[in-house]
PDB file of C-alpha atoms in Angstrom:
ATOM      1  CA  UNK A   1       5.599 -12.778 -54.016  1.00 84.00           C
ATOM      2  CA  UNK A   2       4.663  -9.149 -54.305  1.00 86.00           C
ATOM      3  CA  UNK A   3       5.255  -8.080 -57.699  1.00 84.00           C
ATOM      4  CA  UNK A   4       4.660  -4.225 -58.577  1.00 89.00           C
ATOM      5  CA  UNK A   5       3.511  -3.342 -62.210  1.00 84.00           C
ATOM      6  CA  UNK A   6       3.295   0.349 -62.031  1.00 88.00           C
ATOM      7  CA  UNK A   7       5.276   2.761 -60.201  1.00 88.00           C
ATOM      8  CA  UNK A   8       4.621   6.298 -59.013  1.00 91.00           C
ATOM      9  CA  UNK A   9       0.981   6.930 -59.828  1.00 91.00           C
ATOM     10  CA  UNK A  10      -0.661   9.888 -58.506  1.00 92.00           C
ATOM     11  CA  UNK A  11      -3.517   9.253 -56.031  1.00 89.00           C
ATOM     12  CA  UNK A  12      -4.718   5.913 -57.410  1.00 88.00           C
ATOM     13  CA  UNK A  13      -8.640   4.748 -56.809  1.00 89.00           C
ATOM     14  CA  UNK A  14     -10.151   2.405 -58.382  1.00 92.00           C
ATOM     15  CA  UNK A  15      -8.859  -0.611 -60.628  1.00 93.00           C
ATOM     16  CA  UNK A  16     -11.030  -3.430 -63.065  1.00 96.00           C
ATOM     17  CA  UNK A  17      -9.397  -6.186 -64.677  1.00 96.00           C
ATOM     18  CA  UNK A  18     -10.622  -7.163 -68.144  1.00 97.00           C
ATOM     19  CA  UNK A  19      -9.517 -10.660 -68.268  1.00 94.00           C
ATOM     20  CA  UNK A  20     -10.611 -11.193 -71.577  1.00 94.00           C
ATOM     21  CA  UNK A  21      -7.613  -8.962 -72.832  1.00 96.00           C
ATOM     22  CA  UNK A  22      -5.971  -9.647 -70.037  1.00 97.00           C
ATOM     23  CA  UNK A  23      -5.336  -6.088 -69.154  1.00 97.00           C
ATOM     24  CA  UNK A  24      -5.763  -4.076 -65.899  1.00 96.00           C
ATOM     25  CA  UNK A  25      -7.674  -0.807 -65.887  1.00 97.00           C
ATOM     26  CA  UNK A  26      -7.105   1.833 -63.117  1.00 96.00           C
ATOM     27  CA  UNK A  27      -8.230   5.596 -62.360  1.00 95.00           C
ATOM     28  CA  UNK A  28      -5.674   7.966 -60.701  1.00 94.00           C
ATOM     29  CA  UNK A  29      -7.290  10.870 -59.218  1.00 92.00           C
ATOM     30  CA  UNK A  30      -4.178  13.261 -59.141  1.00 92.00           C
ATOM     31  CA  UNK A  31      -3.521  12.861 -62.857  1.00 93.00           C
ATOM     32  CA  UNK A  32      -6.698  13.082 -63.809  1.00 94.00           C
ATOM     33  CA  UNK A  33      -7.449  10.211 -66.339  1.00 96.00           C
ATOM     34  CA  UNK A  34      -7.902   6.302 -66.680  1.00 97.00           C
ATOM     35  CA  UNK A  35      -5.428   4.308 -68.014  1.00 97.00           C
ATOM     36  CA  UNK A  36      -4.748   0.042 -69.324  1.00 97.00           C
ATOM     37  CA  UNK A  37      -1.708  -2.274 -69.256  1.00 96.00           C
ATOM     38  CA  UNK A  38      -1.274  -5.763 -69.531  1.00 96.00           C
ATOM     39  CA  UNK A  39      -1.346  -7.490 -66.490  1.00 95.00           C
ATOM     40  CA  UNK A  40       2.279  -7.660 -66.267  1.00 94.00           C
ATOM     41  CA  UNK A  41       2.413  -3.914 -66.107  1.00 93.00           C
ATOM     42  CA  UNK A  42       3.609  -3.595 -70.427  1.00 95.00           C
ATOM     43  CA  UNK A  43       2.272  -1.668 -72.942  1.00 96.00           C
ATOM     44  CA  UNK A  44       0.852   1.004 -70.276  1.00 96.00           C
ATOM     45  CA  UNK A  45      -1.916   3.262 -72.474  1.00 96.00           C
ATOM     46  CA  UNK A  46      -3.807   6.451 -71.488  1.00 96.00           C
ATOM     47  CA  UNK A  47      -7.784   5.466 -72.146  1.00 96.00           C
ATOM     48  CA  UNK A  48      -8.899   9.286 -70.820  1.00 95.00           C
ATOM     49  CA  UNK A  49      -8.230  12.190 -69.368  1.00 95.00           C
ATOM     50  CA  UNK A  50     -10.607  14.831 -67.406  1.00 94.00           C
ATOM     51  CA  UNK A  51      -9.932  17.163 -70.506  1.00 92.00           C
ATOM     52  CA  UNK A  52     -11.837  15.401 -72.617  1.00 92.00           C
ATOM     53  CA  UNK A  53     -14.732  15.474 -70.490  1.00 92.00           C
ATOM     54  CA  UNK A  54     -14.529  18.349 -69.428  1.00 91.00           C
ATOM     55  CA  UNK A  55     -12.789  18.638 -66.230  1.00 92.00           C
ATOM     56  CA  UNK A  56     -14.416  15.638 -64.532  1.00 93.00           C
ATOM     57  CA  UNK A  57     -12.266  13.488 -62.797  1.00 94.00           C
ATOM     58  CA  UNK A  58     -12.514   9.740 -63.527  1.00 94.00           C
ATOM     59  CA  UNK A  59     -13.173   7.852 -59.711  1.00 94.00           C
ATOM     60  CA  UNK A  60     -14.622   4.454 -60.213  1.00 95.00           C
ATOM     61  CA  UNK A  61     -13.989   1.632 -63.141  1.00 97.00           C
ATOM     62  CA  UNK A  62     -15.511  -1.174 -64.279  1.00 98.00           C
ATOM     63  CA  UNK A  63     -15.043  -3.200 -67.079  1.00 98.00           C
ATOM     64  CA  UNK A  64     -17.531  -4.887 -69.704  1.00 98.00           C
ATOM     65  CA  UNK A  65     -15.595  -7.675 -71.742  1.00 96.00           C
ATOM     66  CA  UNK A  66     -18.239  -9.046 -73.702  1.00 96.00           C
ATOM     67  CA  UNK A  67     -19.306  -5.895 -75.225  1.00 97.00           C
ATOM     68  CA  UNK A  68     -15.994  -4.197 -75.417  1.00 97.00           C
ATOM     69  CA  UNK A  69     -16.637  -1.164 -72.695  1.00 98.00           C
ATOM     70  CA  UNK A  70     -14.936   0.683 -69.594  1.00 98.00           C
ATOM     71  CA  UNK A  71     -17.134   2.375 -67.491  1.00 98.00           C
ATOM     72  CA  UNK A  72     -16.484   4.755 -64.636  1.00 97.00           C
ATOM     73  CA  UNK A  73     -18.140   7.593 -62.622  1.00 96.00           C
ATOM     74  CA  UNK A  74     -16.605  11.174 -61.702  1.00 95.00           C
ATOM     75  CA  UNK A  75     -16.024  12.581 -58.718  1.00 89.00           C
ATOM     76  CA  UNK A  76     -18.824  15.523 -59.194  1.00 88.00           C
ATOM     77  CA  UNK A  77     -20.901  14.755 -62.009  1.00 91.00           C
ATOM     78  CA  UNK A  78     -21.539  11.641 -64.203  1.00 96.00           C
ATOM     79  CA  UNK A  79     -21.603   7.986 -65.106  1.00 98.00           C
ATOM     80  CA  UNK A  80     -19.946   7.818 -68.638  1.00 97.00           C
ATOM     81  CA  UNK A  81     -18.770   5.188 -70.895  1.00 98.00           C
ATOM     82  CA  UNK A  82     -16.143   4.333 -73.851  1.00 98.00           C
ATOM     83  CA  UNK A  83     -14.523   1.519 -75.875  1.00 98.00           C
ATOM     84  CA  UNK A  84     -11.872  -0.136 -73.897  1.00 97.00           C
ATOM     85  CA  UNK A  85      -9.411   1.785 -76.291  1.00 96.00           C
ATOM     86  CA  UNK A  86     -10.952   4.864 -74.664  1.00 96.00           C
ATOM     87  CA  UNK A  87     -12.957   5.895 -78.498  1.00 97.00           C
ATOM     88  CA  UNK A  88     -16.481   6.669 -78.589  1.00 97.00           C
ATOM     89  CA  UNK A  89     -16.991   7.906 -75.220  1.00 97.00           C
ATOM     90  CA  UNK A  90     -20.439   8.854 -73.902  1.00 97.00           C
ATOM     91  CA  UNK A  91     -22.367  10.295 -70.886  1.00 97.00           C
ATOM     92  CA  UNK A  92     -24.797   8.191 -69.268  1.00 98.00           C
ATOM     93  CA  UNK A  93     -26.191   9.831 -66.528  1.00 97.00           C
ATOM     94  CA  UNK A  94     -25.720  12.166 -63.895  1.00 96.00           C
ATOM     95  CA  UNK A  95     -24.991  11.284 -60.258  1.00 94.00           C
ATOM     96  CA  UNK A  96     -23.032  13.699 -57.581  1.00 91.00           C
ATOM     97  CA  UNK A  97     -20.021  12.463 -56.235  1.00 91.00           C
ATOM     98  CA  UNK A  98     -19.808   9.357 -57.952  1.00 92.00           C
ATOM     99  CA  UNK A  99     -17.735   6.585 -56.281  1.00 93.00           C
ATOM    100  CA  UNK A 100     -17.284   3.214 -57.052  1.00 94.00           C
ATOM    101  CA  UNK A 101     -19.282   1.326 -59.855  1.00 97.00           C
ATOM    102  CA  UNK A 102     -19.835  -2.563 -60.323  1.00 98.00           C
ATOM    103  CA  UNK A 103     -22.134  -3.584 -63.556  1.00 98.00           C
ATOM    104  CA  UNK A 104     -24.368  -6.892 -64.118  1.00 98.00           C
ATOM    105  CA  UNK A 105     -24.054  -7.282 -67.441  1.00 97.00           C
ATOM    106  CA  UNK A 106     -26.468 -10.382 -67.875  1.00 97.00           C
ATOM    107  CA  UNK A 107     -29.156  -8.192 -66.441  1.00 97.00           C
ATOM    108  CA  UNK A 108     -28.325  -5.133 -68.168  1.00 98.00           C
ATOM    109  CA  UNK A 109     -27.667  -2.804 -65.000  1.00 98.00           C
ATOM    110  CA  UNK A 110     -25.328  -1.188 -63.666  1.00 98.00           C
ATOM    111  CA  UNK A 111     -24.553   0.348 -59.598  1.00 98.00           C
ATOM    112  CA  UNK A 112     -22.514   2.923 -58.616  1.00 97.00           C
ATOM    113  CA  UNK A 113     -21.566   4.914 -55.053  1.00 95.00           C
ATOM    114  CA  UNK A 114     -22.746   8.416 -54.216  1.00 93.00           C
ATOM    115  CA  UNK A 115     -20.702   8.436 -51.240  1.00 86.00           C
ATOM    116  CA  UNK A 116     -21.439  12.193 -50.075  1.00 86.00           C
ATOM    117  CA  UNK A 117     -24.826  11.516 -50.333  1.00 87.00           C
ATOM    118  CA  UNK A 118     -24.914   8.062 -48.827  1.00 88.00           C
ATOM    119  CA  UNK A 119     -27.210   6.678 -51.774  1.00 94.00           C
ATOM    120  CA  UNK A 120     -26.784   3.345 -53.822  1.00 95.00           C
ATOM    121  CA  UNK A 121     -27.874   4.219 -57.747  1.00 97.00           C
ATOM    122  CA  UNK A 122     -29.061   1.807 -60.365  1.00 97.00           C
ATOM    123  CA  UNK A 123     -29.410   2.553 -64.340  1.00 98.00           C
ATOM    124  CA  UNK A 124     -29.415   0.011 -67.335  1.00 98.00           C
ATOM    125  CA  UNK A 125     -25.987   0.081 -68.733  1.00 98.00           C
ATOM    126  CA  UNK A 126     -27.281   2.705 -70.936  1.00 98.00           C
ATOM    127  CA  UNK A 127     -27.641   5.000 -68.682  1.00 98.00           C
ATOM    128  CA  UNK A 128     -31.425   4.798 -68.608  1.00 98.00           C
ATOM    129  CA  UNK A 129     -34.027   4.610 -66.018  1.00 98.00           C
ATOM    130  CA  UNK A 130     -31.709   5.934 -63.096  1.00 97.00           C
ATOM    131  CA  UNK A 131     -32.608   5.921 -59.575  1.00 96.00           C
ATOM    132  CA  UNK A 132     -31.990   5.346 -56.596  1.00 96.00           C
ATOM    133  CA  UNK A 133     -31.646   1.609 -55.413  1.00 96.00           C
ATOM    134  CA  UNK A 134     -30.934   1.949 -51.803  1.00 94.00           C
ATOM    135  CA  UNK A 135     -30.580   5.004 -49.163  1.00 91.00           C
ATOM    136  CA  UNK A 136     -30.873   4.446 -45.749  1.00 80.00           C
ATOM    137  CA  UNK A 137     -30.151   6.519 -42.030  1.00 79.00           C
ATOM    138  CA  UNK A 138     -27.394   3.992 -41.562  1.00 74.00           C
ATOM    139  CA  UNK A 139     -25.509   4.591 -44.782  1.00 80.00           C
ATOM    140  CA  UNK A 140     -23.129   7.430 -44.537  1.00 85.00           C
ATOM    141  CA  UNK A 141     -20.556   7.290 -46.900  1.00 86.00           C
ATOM    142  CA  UNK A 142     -20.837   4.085 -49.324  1.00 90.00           C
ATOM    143  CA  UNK A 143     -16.929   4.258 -51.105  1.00 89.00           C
ATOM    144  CA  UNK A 144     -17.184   0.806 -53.121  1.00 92.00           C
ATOM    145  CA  UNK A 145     -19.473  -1.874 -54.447  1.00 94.00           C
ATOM    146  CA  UNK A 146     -19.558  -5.217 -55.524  1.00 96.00           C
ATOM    147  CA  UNK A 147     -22.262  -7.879 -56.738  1.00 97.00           C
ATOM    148  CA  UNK A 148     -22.758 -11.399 -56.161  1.00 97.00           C
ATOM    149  CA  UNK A 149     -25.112 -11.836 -59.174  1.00 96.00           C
ATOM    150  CA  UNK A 150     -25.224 -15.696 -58.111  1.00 96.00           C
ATOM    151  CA  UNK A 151     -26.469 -15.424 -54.503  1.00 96.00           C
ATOM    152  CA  UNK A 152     -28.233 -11.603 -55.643  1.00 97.00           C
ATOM    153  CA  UNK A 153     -26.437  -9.706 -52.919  1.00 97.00           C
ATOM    154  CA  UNK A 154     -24.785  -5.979 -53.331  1.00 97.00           C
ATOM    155  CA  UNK A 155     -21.893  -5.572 -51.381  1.00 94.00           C
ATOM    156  CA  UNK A 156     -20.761  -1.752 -50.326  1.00 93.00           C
ATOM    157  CA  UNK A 157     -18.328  -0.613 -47.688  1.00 90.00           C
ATOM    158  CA  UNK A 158     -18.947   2.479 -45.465  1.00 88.00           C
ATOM    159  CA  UNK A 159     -16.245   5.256 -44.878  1.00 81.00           C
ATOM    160  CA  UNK A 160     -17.785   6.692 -42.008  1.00 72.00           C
ATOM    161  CA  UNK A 161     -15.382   8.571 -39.655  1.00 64.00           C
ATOM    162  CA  UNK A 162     -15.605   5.826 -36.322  1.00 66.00           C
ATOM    163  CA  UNK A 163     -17.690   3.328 -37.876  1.00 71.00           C
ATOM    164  CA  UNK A 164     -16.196   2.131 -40.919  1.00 78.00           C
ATOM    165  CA  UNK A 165     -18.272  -0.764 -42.215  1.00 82.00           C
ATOM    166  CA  UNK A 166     -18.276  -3.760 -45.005  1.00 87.00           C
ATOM    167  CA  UNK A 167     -22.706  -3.935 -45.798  1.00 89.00           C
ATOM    168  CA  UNK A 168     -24.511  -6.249 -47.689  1.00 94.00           C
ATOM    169  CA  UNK A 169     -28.407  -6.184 -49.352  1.00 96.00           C
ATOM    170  CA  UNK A 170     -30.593  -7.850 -51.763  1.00 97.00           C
ATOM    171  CA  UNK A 171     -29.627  -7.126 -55.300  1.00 96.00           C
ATOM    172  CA  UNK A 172     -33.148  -7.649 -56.226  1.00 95.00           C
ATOM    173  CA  UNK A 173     -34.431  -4.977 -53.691  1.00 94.00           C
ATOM    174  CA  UNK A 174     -31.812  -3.114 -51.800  1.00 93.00           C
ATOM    175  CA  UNK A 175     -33.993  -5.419 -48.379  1.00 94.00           C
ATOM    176  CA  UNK A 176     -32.582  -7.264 -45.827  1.00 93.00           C
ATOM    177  CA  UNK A 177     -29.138  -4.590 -45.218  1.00 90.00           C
ATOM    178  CA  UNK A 178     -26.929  -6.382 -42.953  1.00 88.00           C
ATOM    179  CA  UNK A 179     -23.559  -4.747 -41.602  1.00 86.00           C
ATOM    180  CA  UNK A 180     -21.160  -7.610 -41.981  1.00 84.00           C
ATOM    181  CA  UNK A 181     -18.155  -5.568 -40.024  1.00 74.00           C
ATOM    182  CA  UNK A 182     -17.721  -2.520 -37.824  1.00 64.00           C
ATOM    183  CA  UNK A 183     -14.195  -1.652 -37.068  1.00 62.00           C
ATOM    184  CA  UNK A 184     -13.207   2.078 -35.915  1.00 58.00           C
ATOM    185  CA  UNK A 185      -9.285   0.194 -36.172  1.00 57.00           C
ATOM    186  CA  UNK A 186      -9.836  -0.062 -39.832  1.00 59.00           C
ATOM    187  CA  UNK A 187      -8.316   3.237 -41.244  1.00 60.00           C
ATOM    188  CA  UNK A 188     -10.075   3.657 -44.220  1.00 61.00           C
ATOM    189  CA  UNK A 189     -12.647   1.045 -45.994  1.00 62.00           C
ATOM    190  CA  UNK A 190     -12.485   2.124 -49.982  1.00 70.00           C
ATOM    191  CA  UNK A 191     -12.267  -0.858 -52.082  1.00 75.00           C
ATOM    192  CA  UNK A 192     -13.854  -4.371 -52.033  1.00 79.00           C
ATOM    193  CA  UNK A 193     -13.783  -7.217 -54.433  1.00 81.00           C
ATOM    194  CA  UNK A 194     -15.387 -11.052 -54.086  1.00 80.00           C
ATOM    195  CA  UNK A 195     -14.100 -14.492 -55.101  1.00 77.00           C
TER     196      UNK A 195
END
């Protein structure tokens, strides 16, 4: 059965789940900020707000368990990082229209979306050594990402407008880009997750 855990949230986009803690981590573009419950939808906490970094709205999440970190991108300007209590937050790096955001922590690295831009970025989880990791004519507007560190495969979907598409490439190299679907029935493509 369908059971919801929060209620009237205001343009929700992305969500991580830190199973460690066993909470659930979620950005809401209309209000502006990032914010944690338990999976059960308790103890509901604010981790940020675009105030406190100044005026850039929080788009894409991800979550580190081991070392105790939320991640996210905006939707103009950076890829920035805090303690999953939302303390100690830093900038990492600058993208453009940041979308969604995946990390691979055993190899230090994390990915993100520039979806206006249709580019796939790549940065140790620092925030060092940024650049692009895949851009190509047939990439329009990558939304979300996800990686298969076990098979090395990045998974993105495409938003678009008449060709909305679920794409696949090399983690090692961005090679070997394979559309997986093409559906101009499928409204809107934003997020993807694997089992």
């Amino acid at each position: 059965a369908v059971q919801t855990i929060e209620r009237d949230l205001k343009t929700p986009q992305s969500l991580a789940i830190d199973h460690k803690a066993g909470r659930i981590y979620w950005s809401e573009v209309g209000a502006e900020s990032i914010s944690s419950a338990f999976l059960n939808g308790s103890d509901v906490k604010q981790i940020m707000n675009s105030s406190q970094v100044g005026g850039e709205v929080a788009t894409g999440v991800a979550i580190d368990s081991k070392a105790g970190k939320v991640y996210w991108t905006t939707q103009c300007c950076s890829v920035r990082r805090a303690n999953l209590d939302g303390s100690e937050m830093e900038h990492l790096t600058n993208t453009t229209n940041g979308g969604g955001i995946a990390l691979d922590t055993e190899a230090g690295k994390m990915y993100w979306t520039s979806w206006m831009n249709g580019t796939l970025w790549r940065a140790d989880l620092n925030g060092t050594n940024a650049e692009v990791f895949l851009s190509h004519d047939d990439m329009k507007f990558p939304m979300d990402l996800a990686l298969d560190t076990i098979r090395g495969h990045i998974y993105w979907t495409d938003v678009f407008v008449g060709k909305r598409t679920v794409n696949r490439a090399s983690l090692v190299d961005g090679s070997g880009m394979l559309v997986l679907n093409v559906s101009s029935a499928i409204a809107q493509t934003n997020g993807i997750a694997l089992d």
